[in-house]
Amino acid sequence: MLSNEMILSATKEVEEYVKLTRGYLHENPEISGQEFDTSAFLKKEVAALGLPIENVSTTGFIATLKCKNPGKTLALRSDIDALKMSESETNMSGKKKYISKRPEACHSCGHDSHMAMLLGSMKILVKLKDFLSGTIIFCFEEGEETGCGIDKMLEVLSKKNIDAVWGMHITSFMKTGTVSVDPGPRMAGAALINMNIIGRGGHGSRPDLSINPLFGAANVLMSLSSAWVNRIDSNETVTLGLATINGGTAANIIPDKVSITGTIRYFNIEEGKKAFNLIKEVSTYAAKSQNCSIEFAPDMRIAANPTINDTQLSTFAAKHLSEILPEGALIHQEKWYASESFNKYSVLCPTLFVFVGAGNKEVGSTAEHHNVHFDLDENAFITGVISTVKFASCFLNI
C-alpha cells in the first residue's frame, strides 16, 4: 500500500502536468462521438507509460495496468467529450486562462479536467505499481453527454471481472479543495418528453371547422401540472421541466399539430418510471378531451437512471480519504439534478461517483455547468488526483 507521504510527493510531481494537460484539452475540445484528436492525444500519453490499449468504440478505449501482485480489479473512469456550444472569453471575474480554439465546441462541463486528473493519477500508479496489488483499468469513455459510448464500454468491461468502478465529476458549486463521497443517489435519472398533439388545421376565421391542437396542448400542460401535485409521491423528488411548445405559422392559420418537449429528473427509479408513464396517460386523455389525438416521438424515453453510490464504497472512501485530505475537505453535498452515463456501470459491480469542488469566486470559477462563462480553478485538480490514488491504493491492497 502507498503511504500518504508517497502519494502527496508523487502528486506534487505531476501537478503542473495535470494543469497543462487540462489547458491543452480545453483549447482543443471535440463533441460527443467525434473526439478523434482527443482520443489520439490520450492514447499517446498512455502509450508513453507502456500500458496496453484496447479500443472500445469509435474514440473510447481502455488501458490496463497490472500491479506487482495479483488481486482485485478496479476501474477508473473519465469521460472525454465536450459540448456543442460556444464559449465566452470571460469567466465570472475576468478573462479565462484557456479558451476553446474550435467554434461551437467547448469543455463547459469539466470533462477536460477529468481526463487530465486521470492521466495524472495514471502516471503515479504506474510509477508505484510495485507497491500495489491487483489490476487497474483506466477507462476513457466516448460521448458521455449523448450516451453514445457507454454501452460498448460496458460490453468490454463485462469480461474483465471488475470489483469496483471509481469516477469523478468536477463541480463549480463546491469550493476548491472539497470532496464529496456521499452514499446513495448523487445525480438524477432523466426521461425525455417529446410529443405531438394532433388536430385538424384550417382557416382561423372558422375554428369550428377545425380541431385546434393549441387547446389540446394547453389542456395537456394544465393536466400535467395538476397530476404532478396530486399523483406523484410527495416524499420523492421528480421535477417536470417542460421546455418548448411549438405550433402554427401564421395568425390566421390553425395548425395541424403542436409539439411539446422537455425532461423529467428523479432519484428513485420506480417513481421515475411511474412519472414517465403518468405523462403518457394524462397527456393522452387531456388531448382527447379537446378532440385531439397524440403521438409520442421515438426518442421519448427514459434516457438515464440515477447515479447511486454504493454505501460500502462510500464509507470506505470517506474513511481513507479523511486520512490524507486536509481537515474539512470531505463534505456532504446535496444531490445534483444533472444526469450521467456513469449510472450504467453499476450493472457490473459496486460504483462510486465522487464530486470534486473547483468553485472559487476569486478566480471566477463559479458559473453553472453548460454555461458559456464556465471555468475551473486549476488548484482543484490536485485534490482529485490525491483522492483517486489514495482510493486505488487502499481498495487494491486491503
CSV table of C-alpha atoms in Angstrom, one decimal:
chain,number,residue,atom,x,y,z
A,1,MET,CA,0.0,0.0,0.0
A,2,LEU,CA,1.1,3.5,-0.7
A,3,SER,CA,1.8,5.8,2.3
A,4,ASN,CA,0.3,9.2,2.4
A,5,GLU,CA,3.8,10.7,2.1
A,6,MET,CA,4.4,8.7,-1.1
A,7,ILE,CA,1.1,9.8,-2.6
A,8,LEU,CA,1.5,13.5,-1.7
A,9,SER,CA,5.1,13.6,-3.0
A,10,ALA,CA,4.1,11.9,-6.3
A,11,THR,CA,1.1,14.1,-6.8
A,12,LYS,CA,3.2,17.2,-6.4
A,13,GLU,CA,5.4,16.0,-9.2
A,14,VAL,CA,2.5,15.6,-11.6
A,15,GLU,CA,0.5,18.7,-10.6
A,16,GLU,CA,1.9,21.0,-13.3
A,17,TYR,CA,1.5,18.2,-15.9
A,18,VAL,CA,-2.2,17.9,-14.9
A,19,LYS,CA,-2.8,21.7,-15.2
A,20,LEU,CA,-1.0,21.9,-18.6
A,21,THR,CA,-2.8,18.8,-19.9
A,22,ARG,CA,-6.2,20.2,-18.9
A,23,GLY,CA,-5.3,23.5,-20.6
A,24,TYR,CA,-4.4,21.7,-23.9
A,25,LEU,CA,-7.6,19.7,-23.8
A,26,HIS,CA,-9.7,22.8,-23.0
A,27,GLU,CA,-8.3,24.6,-26.0
A,28,ASN,CA,-9.0,21.6,-28.3
A,29,PRO,CA,-12.5,20.3,-27.5
A,30,GLU,CA,-14.4,17.8,-29.5
A,31,ILE,CA,-18.1,17.0,-29.3
A,32,SER,CA,-19.6,13.6,-28.4
A,33,GLY,CA,-18.7,10.8,-30.8
A,34,GLN,CA,-16.1,13.0,-32.7
A,35,GLU,CA,-13.3,13.0,-30.1
A,36,PHE,CA,-10.7,11.8,-32.7
A,37,ASP,CA,-7.8,14.2,-31.8
A,38,THR,CA,-8.7,13.9,-28.1
A,39,SER,CA,-8.5,10.1,-28.3
A,40,ALA,CA,-5.2,10.2,-30.2
A,41,PHE,CA,-3.7,12.6,-27.6
A,42,LEU,CA,-4.8,10.4,-24.7
A,43,LYS,CA,-3.5,7.2,-26.3
A,44,LYS,CA,-0.1,8.9,-26.9
A,45,GLU,CA,0.1,9.8,-23.3
A,46,VAL,CA,-0.9,6.3,-22.2
A,47,ALA,CA,1.5,4.6,-24.6
A,48,ALA,CA,4.3,6.7,-23.2
A,49,LEU,CA,3.7,4.9,-19.9
A,50,GLY,CA,3.9,1.5,-21.5
A,51,LEU,CA,0.3,0.4,-20.9
A,52,PRO,CA,-1.5,-1.8,-23.4
A,53,ILE,CA,-4.6,-0.1,-25.1
A,54,GLU,CA,-7.8,-1.7,-26.1
A,55,ASN,CA,-10.2,0.2,-28.4
A,56,VAL,CA,-13.8,0.1,-27.1
A,57,SER,CA,-15.8,2.3,-29.5
A,58,THR,CA,-15.1,4.9,-32.2
A,59,THR,CA,-13.0,7.0,-29.8
A,60,GLY,CA,-13.3,5.4,-26.4
A,61,PHE,CA,-10.7,3.0,-25.1
A,62,ILE,CA,-9.3,1.3,-22.0
A,63,ALA,CA,-5.7,0.9,-20.8
A,64,THR,CA,-4.7,-1.8,-18.3
A,65,LEU,CA,-2.1,-1.7,-15.5
A,66,LYS,CA,-1.0,-5.0,-13.9
A,67,CYS,CA,0.4,-4.3,-10.5
A,68,LYS,CA,3.2,-6.4,-8.9
A,69,ASN,CA,0.9,-8.9,-7.0
A,70,PRO,CA,-2.4,-10.4,-8.1
A,71,GLY,CA,-5.6,-9.1,-6.5
A,72,LYS,CA,-8.8,-7.2,-7.2
A,73,THR,CA,-9.6,-5.3,-10.3
A,74,LEU,CA,-10.5,-1.6,-10.1
A,75,ALA,CA,-11.8,0.5,-13.0
A,76,LEU,CA,-11.0,4.3,-13.0
A,77,ARG,CA,-13.2,6.2,-15.5
A,78,SER,CA,-13.1,9.5,-17.3
A,79,ASP,CA,-15.4,10.9,-20.0
A,80,ILE,CA,-13.7,12.6,-22.9
A,81,ASP,CA,-16.3,14.7,-24.8
A,82,ALA,CA,-17.1,18.4,-25.0
A,83,LEU,CA,-20.4,20.2,-25.6
A,84,LYS,CA,-21.6,21.6,-28.9
A,85,MET,CA,-21.7,25.3,-27.8
A,86,SER,CA,-19.6,28.4,-28.0
A,87,GLU,CA,-17.5,29.8,-25.1
A,88,SER,CA,-17.1,33.2,-23.7
A,89,GLU,CA,-13.6,34.6,-23.2
A,90,THR,CA,-14.5,35.6,-19.7
A,91,ASN,CA,-15.5,33.7,-16.5
A,92,MET,CA,-17.3,35.2,-13.5
A,93,SER,CA,-14.5,37.6,-12.6
A,94,GLY,CA,-12.4,38.2,-15.7
A,95,LYS,CA,-10.6,36.7,-18.7
A,96,LYS,CA,-10.1,33.0,-18.8
A,97,LYS,CA,-6.6,31.4,-19.0
A,98,TYR,CA,-7.7,28.9,-21.6
A,99,ILE,CA,-10.3,29.4,-24.4
A,100,SER,CA,-11.6,26.9,-26.9
A,101,LYS,CA,-9.9,27.2,-30.3
A,102,ARG,CA,-12.7,25.3,-32.0
A,103,PRO,CA,-16.0,27.0,-33.0
A,104,GLU,CA,-19.1,25.5,-31.4
A,105,ALA,CA,-17.2,23.1,-29.2
A,106,CYS,CA,-16.5,23.8,-25.5
A,107,HIS,CA,-15.5,22.0,-22.4
A,108,SER,CA,-18.1,23.7,-20.3
A,109,CYS,CA,-18.8,20.7,-18.1
A,110,GLY,CA,-15.2,19.9,-16.9
A,111,HIS,CA,-14.5,16.7,-18.8
A,112,ASP,CA,-11.1,18.2,-19.8
A,113,SER,CA,-10.2,18.2,-16.1
A,114,HIS,CA,-11.5,14.6,-15.7
A,115,MET,CA,-9.1,13.4,-18.4
A,116,ALA,CA,-6.2,15.4,-17.0
A,117,MET,CA,-6.7,14.1,-13.5
A,118,LEU,CA,-7.0,10.5,-14.6
A,119,LEU,CA,-3.8,10.8,-16.7
A,120,GLY,CA,-2.0,12.3,-13.7
A,121,SER,CA,-3.3,9.5,-11.4
A,122,MET,CA,-2.2,7.0,-14.0
A,123,LYS,CA,1.4,8.4,-14.0
A,124,ILE,CA,1.6,7.9,-10.3
A,125,LEU,CA,0.1,4.5,-10.2
A,126,VAL,CA,2.3,3.2,-13.0
A,127,LYS,CA,5.4,4.6,-11.2
A,128,LEU,CA,4.4,3.0,-7.9
A,129,LYS,CA,2.9,-0.2,-9.2
A,130,ASP,CA,5.3,-2.4,-7.3
A,131,PHE,CA,3.8,-1.3,-4.1
A,132,LEU,CA,0.3,-2.3,-5.3
A,133,SER,CA,-1.7,-5.4,-5.9
A,134,GLY,CA,-4.3,-6.3,-8.5
A,135,THR,CA,-5.2,-4.7,-11.8
A,136,ILE,CA,-6.3,-1.1,-12.7
A,137,ILE,CA,-8.3,-0.5,-15.8
A,138,PHE,CA,-8.3,3.1,-17.0
A,139,CYS,CA,-11.5,3.8,-18.9
A,140,PHE,CA,-11.8,6.7,-21.3
A,141,GLU,CA,-15.5,6.9,-22.3
A,142,GLU,CA,-16.7,8.3,-25.5
A,143,GLY,CA,-19.7,10.6,-25.7
A,144,GLU,CA,-21.0,10.9,-22.2
A,145,GLU,CA,-23.1,13.8,-23.0
A,146,THR,CA,-25.1,11.9,-25.6
A,147,GLY,CA,-24.6,8.4,-24.2
A,148,CYS,CA,-23.1,7.1,-27.5
A,149,GLY,CA,-20.1,5.3,-25.9
A,150,ILE,CA,-21.3,3.8,-22.6
A,151,ASP,CA,-22.9,0.6,-23.9
A,152,LYS,CA,-19.8,-0.5,-25.8
A,153,MET,CA,-17.7,0.3,-22.8
A,154,LEU,CA,-19.9,-1.9,-20.6
A,155,GLU,CA,-19.6,-4.7,-23.2
A,156,VAL,CA,-15.8,-4.7,-22.9
A,157,LEU,CA,-15.7,-4.3,-19.2
A,158,SER,CA,-18.2,-7.1,-18.6
A,159,LYS,CA,-15.4,-9.5,-19.5
A,160,LYS,CA,-12.9,-8.1,-17.0
A,161,ASN,CA,-14.2,-9.3,-13.7
A,162,ILE,CA,-14.2,-5.8,-12.2
A,163,ASP,CA,-14.7,-5.4,-8.4
A,164,ALA,CA,-15.5,-1.6,-8.4
A,165,VAL,CA,-15.6,1.4,-10.6
A,166,TRP,CA,-14.5,4.9,-9.5
A,167,GLY,CA,-15.5,8.0,-11.3
A,168,MET,CA,-15.2,11.8,-10.6
A,169,HIS,CA,-17.0,14.9,-11.6
A,170,ILE,CA,-15.5,18.4,-11.1
A,171,THR,CA,-18.1,20.8,-9.7
A,172,SER,CA,-18.3,24.6,-9.8
A,173,PHE,CA,-20.9,24.6,-7.0
A,174,MET,CA,-18.4,23.2,-4.4
A,175,LYS,CA,-15.4,25.1,-3.1
A,176,THR,CA,-12.0,24.3,-4.4
A,177,GLY,CA,-10.3,21.6,-2.2
A,178,THR,CA,-13.6,19.9,-1.2
A,179,VAL,CA,-14.7,16.4,-2.0
A,180,SER,CA,-18.0,14.6,-1.6
A,181,VAL,CA,-18.3,10.8,-1.5
A,182,ASP,CA,-21.8,10.6,0.0
A,183,PRO,CA,-23.7,7.3,-0.4
A,184,GLY,CA,-27.0,6.8,-2.3
A,185,PRO,CA,-28.4,8.9,-5.2
A,186,ARG,CA,-25.9,11.6,-6.3
A,187,MET,CA,-27.2,12.5,-9.8
A,188,ALA,CA,-30.6,12.4,-11.2
A,189,GLY,CA,-32.2,10.0,-13.7
A,190,ALA,CA,-33.8,11.6,-16.7
A,191,ALA,CA,-36.5,10.9,-19.2
A,192,LEU,CA,-37.1,12.8,-22.4
A,193,ILE,CA,-40.5,14.2,-23.3
A,194,ASN,CA,-41.4,14.7,-27.0
A,195,MET,CA,-45.0,14.6,-28.1
A,196,ASN,CA,-47.2,16.0,-30.9
A,197,ILE,CA,-50.8,16.9,-30.2
A,198,ILE,CA,-52.7,16.3,-33.4
A,199,GLY,CA,-55.7,18.2,-34.5
A,200,ARG,CA,-57.0,19.3,-37.9
A,201,GLY,CA,-55.8,22.5,-39.5
A,202,GLY,CA,-57.9,25.2,-41.1
A,203,HIS,CA,-58.8,28.8,-41.6
A,204,GLY,CA,-58.6,31.0,-38.5
A,205,SER,CA,-62.0,32.5,-39.3
A,206,ARG,CA,-63.8,29.2,-38.9
A,207,PRO,CA,-62.3,27.4,-35.9
A,208,ASP,CA,-65.5,25.4,-35.6
A,209,LEU,CA,-64.5,23.6,-38.9
A,210,SER,CA,-61.1,22.6,-37.5
A,211,ILE,CA,-59.7,20.8,-34.4
A,212,ASN,CA,-57.4,23.2,-32.8
A,213,PRO,CA,-54.3,21.4,-31.3
A,214,LEU,CA,-53.4,24.6,-29.4
A,215,PHE,CA,-56.3,23.9,-27.0
A,216,GLY,CA,-55.3,20.3,-26.8
A,217,ALA,CA,-51.7,21.3,-25.9
A,218,ALA,CA,-52.9,23.8,-23.4
A,219,ASN,CA,-55.0,21.1,-21.7
A,220,VAL,CA,-52.1,18.8,-21.7
A,221,LEU,CA,-50.0,21.4,-19.8
A,222,MET,CA,-52.6,22.1,-17.3
A,223,SER,CA,-53.5,18.5,-16.7
A,224,LEU,CA,-49.8,17.5,-16.2
A,225,SER,CA,-49.4,20.3,-13.7
A,226,SER,CA,-52.4,19.0,-11.7
A,227,ALA,CA,-51.2,15.4,-11.9
A,228,TRP,CA,-47.8,16.3,-10.6
A,229,VAL,CA,-49.3,17.8,-7.5
A,230,ASN,CA,-51.8,15.0,-6.8
A,231,ARG,CA,-50.3,11.8,-8.2
A,232,ILE,CA,-46.5,12.0,-7.6
A,233,ASP,CA,-45.3,10.8,-4.2
A,234,SER,CA,-44.6,13.9,-2.1
A,235,ASN,CA,-41.7,12.1,-0.4
A,236,GLU,CA,-39.9,11.7,-3.7
A,237,THR,CA,-38.4,14.4,-5.9
A,238,VAL,CA,-39.5,14.3,-9.5
A,239,THR,CA,-39.1,17.5,-11.5
A,240,LEU,CA,-41.1,18.3,-14.6
A,241,GLY,CA,-39.2,20.6,-16.9
A,242,LEU,CA,-41.3,21.3,-20.0
A,243,ALA,CA,-39.1,23.4,-22.2
A,244,THR,CA,-40.7,24.0,-25.6
A,245,ILE,CA,-44.1,24.3,-27.2
A,246,ASN,CA,-44.3,24.9,-31.0
A,247,GLY,CA,-47.1,25.1,-33.4
A,248,GLY,CA,-48.5,27.3,-36.2
A,249,THR,CA,-47.1,29.6,-38.8
A,250,ALA,CA,-49.5,32.5,-39.1
A,251,ALA,CA,-52.2,34.3,-37.2
A,252,ASN,CA,-55.0,33.2,-39.5
A,253,ILE,CA,-54.0,29.5,-39.9
A,254,ILE,CA,-55.0,26.9,-37.4
A,255,PRO,CA,-52.1,24.3,-37.4
A,256,ASP,CA,-52.5,20.5,-37.7
A,257,LYS,CA,-50.3,19.8,-34.7
A,258,VAL,CA,-48.4,21.3,-31.7
A,259,SER,CA,-45.3,19.8,-30.3
A,260,ILE,CA,-44.2,19.8,-26.6
A,261,THR,CA,-40.8,18.8,-25.4
A,262,GLY,CA,-39.0,18.7,-22.0
A,263,THR,CA,-37.5,16.4,-19.5
A,264,ILE,CA,-38.2,14.9,-16.0
A,265,ARG,CA,-35.5,14.3,-13.4
A,266,TYR,CA,-35.7,11.9,-10.5
A,267,PHE,CA,-33.7,10.0,-7.9
A,268,ASN,CA,-36.0,7.0,-7.3
A,269,ILE,CA,-36.1,4.6,-10.3
A,270,GLU,CA,-39.6,3.3,-9.6
A,271,GLU,CA,-41.0,6.8,-9.1
A,272,GLY,CA,-39.3,8.0,-12.3
A,273,LYS,CA,-40.9,5.2,-14.3
A,274,LYS,CA,-44.3,6.0,-12.7
A,275,ALA,CA,-43.9,9.6,-13.6
A,276,PHE,CA,-42.9,8.8,-17.2
A,277,ASN,CA,-46.0,6.6,-17.6
A,278,LEU,CA,-48.2,9.2,-16.0
A,279,ILE,CA,-47.1,11.8,-18.6
A,280,LYS,CA,-48.3,9.5,-21.4
A,281,GLU,CA,-51.6,8.6,-19.7
A,282,VAL,CA,-52.5,12.1,-18.7
A,283,SER,CA,-51.4,13.7,-22.0
A,284,THR,CA,-53.5,11.2,-24.0
A,285,TYR,CA,-56.7,11.8,-22.1
A,286,ALA,CA,-56.1,15.6,-21.9
A,287,ALA,CA,-55.7,15.8,-25.7
A,288,LYS,CA,-58.7,13.5,-26.3
A,289,SER,CA,-60.9,15.8,-24.2
A,290,GLN,CA,-60.2,18.5,-26.9
A,291,ASN,CA,-60.9,16.1,-29.7
A,292,CYS,CA,-57.2,15.7,-30.4
A,293,SER,CA,-55.0,12.7,-30.6
A,294,ILE,CA,-51.4,12.4,-29.5
A,295,GLU,CA,-48.2,11.0,-31.0
A,296,PHE,CA,-45.2,10.2,-28.8
A,297,ALA,CA,-41.9,10.6,-30.7
A,298,PRO,CA,-39.5,7.6,-30.8
A,299,ASP,CA,-36.9,9.5,-28.7
A,300,MET,CA,-39.4,9.9,-25.9
A,301,ARG,CA,-37.9,7.5,-23.4
A,302,ILE,CA,-36.2,7.0,-20.1
A,303,ALA,CA,-32.7,8.2,-21.0
A,304,ALA,CA,-30.8,7.6,-17.8
A,305,ASN,CA,-31.3,6.1,-14.4
A,306,PRO,CA,-30.0,7.9,-11.3
A,307,THR,CA,-26.3,7.6,-10.4
A,308,ILE,CA,-26.3,5.9,-7.0
A,309,ASN,CA,-23.2,5.4,-4.9
A,310,ASP,CA,-22.7,2.1,-3.2
A,311,THR,CA,-22.9,2.6,0.6
A,312,GLN,CA,-19.9,0.3,1.5
A,313,LEU,CA,-17.7,2.0,-1.1
A,314,SER,CA,-18.8,5.4,0.1
A,315,THR,CA,-18.0,4.6,3.7
A,316,PHE,CA,-14.6,3.0,2.7
A,317,ALA,CA,-13.7,6.1,0.7
A,318,ALA,CA,-14.7,8.5,3.4
A,319,LYS,CA,-12.6,6.7,6.0
A,320,HIS,CA,-9.4,6.6,3.8
A,321,LEU,CA,-9.7,9.9,2.1
A,322,SER,CA,-10.0,11.6,5.5
A,323,GLU,CA,-6.6,10.2,6.3
A,324,ILE,CA,-4.9,12.2,3.6
A,325,LEU,CA,-7.0,15.2,2.7
A,326,PRO,CA,-7.0,18.3,4.9
A,327,GLU,CA,-9.5,18.6,7.7
A,328,GLY,CA,-12.8,19.9,6.4
A,329,ALA,CA,-12.1,18.7,2.8
A,330,LEU,CA,-14.7,15.9,3.0
A,331,ILE,CA,-18.1,17.5,2.9
A,332,HIS,CA,-21.7,16.4,2.5
A,333,GLN,CA,-23.2,17.7,-0.8
A,334,GLU,CA,-26.7,17.9,-2.0
A,335,LYS,CA,-27.8,15.7,-4.9
A,336,TRP,CA,-27.1,17.1,-8.4
A,337,TYR,CA,-30.1,17.3,-10.8
A,338,ALA,CA,-28.0,16.7,-13.9
A,339,SER,CA,-27.7,13.2,-15.3
A,340,GLU,CA,-24.7,11.0,-16.0
A,341,SER,CA,-24.0,7.8,-18.0
A,342,PHE,CA,-21.9,6.7,-15.1
A,343,ASN,CA,-25.0,5.2,-13.6
A,344,LYS,CA,-24.8,2.3,-16.0
A,345,TYR,CA,-21.5,1.0,-14.6
A,346,SER,CA,-23.5,-0.3,-11.6
A,347,VAL,CA,-24.7,-3.2,-13.7
A,348,LEU,CA,-21.2,-4.6,-13.5
A,349,CYS,CA,-20.2,-4.0,-9.8
A,350,PRO,CA,-20.4,-1.5,-7.0
A,351,THR,CA,-19.6,2.0,-8.1
A,352,LEU,CA,-18.6,5.3,-6.5
A,353,PHE,CA,-19.0,8.7,-8.2
A,354,VAL,CA,-17.1,11.5,-6.5
A,355,PHE,CA,-17.7,15.2,-6.6
A,356,VAL,CA,-14.6,17.4,-6.6
A,357,GLY,CA,-15.0,21.1,-5.9
A,358,ALA,CA,-13.4,23.7,-8.2
A,359,GLY,CA,-15.5,26.7,-7.3
A,360,ASN,CA,-13.5,29.8,-6.4
A,361,LYS,CA,-15.0,33.3,-6.6
A,362,GLU,CA,-11.6,35.0,-6.7
A,363,VAL,CA,-10.7,33.2,-10.0
A,364,GLY,CA,-14.2,33.4,-11.4
A,365,SER,CA,-14.9,29.6,-11.4
A,366,THR,CA,-18.4,29.6,-10.1
A,367,ALA,CA,-20.6,29.7,-13.2
A,368,GLU,CA,-23.0,26.9,-13.7
A,369,HIS,CA,-22.0,23.9,-15.8
A,370,HIS,CA,-23.0,24.1,-19.5
A,371,ASN,CA,-22.7,27.9,-19.3
A,372,VAL,CA,-20.5,30.0,-21.6
A,373,HIS,CA,-18.7,31.5,-18.6
A,374,PHE,CA,-17.9,28.1,-17.0
A,375,ASP,CA,-14.3,27.8,-15.8
A,376,LEU,CA,-12.3,25.9,-13.3
A,377,ASP,CA,-9.8,26.7,-10.6
A,378,GLU,CA,-6.7,24.8,-11.5
A,379,ASN,CA,-5.8,24.3,-7.9
A,380,ALA,CA,-8.7,21.9,-7.5
A,381,PHE,CA,-7.1,19.2,-9.7
A,382,ILE,CA,-4.5,18.0,-7.2
A,383,THR,CA,-7.3,17.1,-4.8
A,384,GLY,CA,-8.9,14.9,-7.5
A,385,VAL,CA,-5.6,13.2,-8.2
A,386,ILE,CA,-4.8,12.6,-4.5
A,387,SER,CA,-8.3,11.2,-3.9
A,388,THR,CA,-8.0,8.8,-6.9
A,389,VAL,CA,-4.6,7.5,-6.0
A,390,LYS,CA,-5.4,7.1,-2.3
A,391,PHE,CA,-8.7,5.2,-3.0
A,392,ALA,CA,-7.0,2.9,-5.6
A,393,SER,CA,-4.1,2.1,-3.2
A,394,CYS,CA,-6.4,1.3,-0.3
A,395,PHE,CA,-9.0,-0.6,-2.3
A,396,LEU,CA,-6.5,-2.8,-4.1
A,397,ASN,CA,-4.3,-3.5,-1.0
A,398,ILE,CA,-7.0,-4.2,1.7
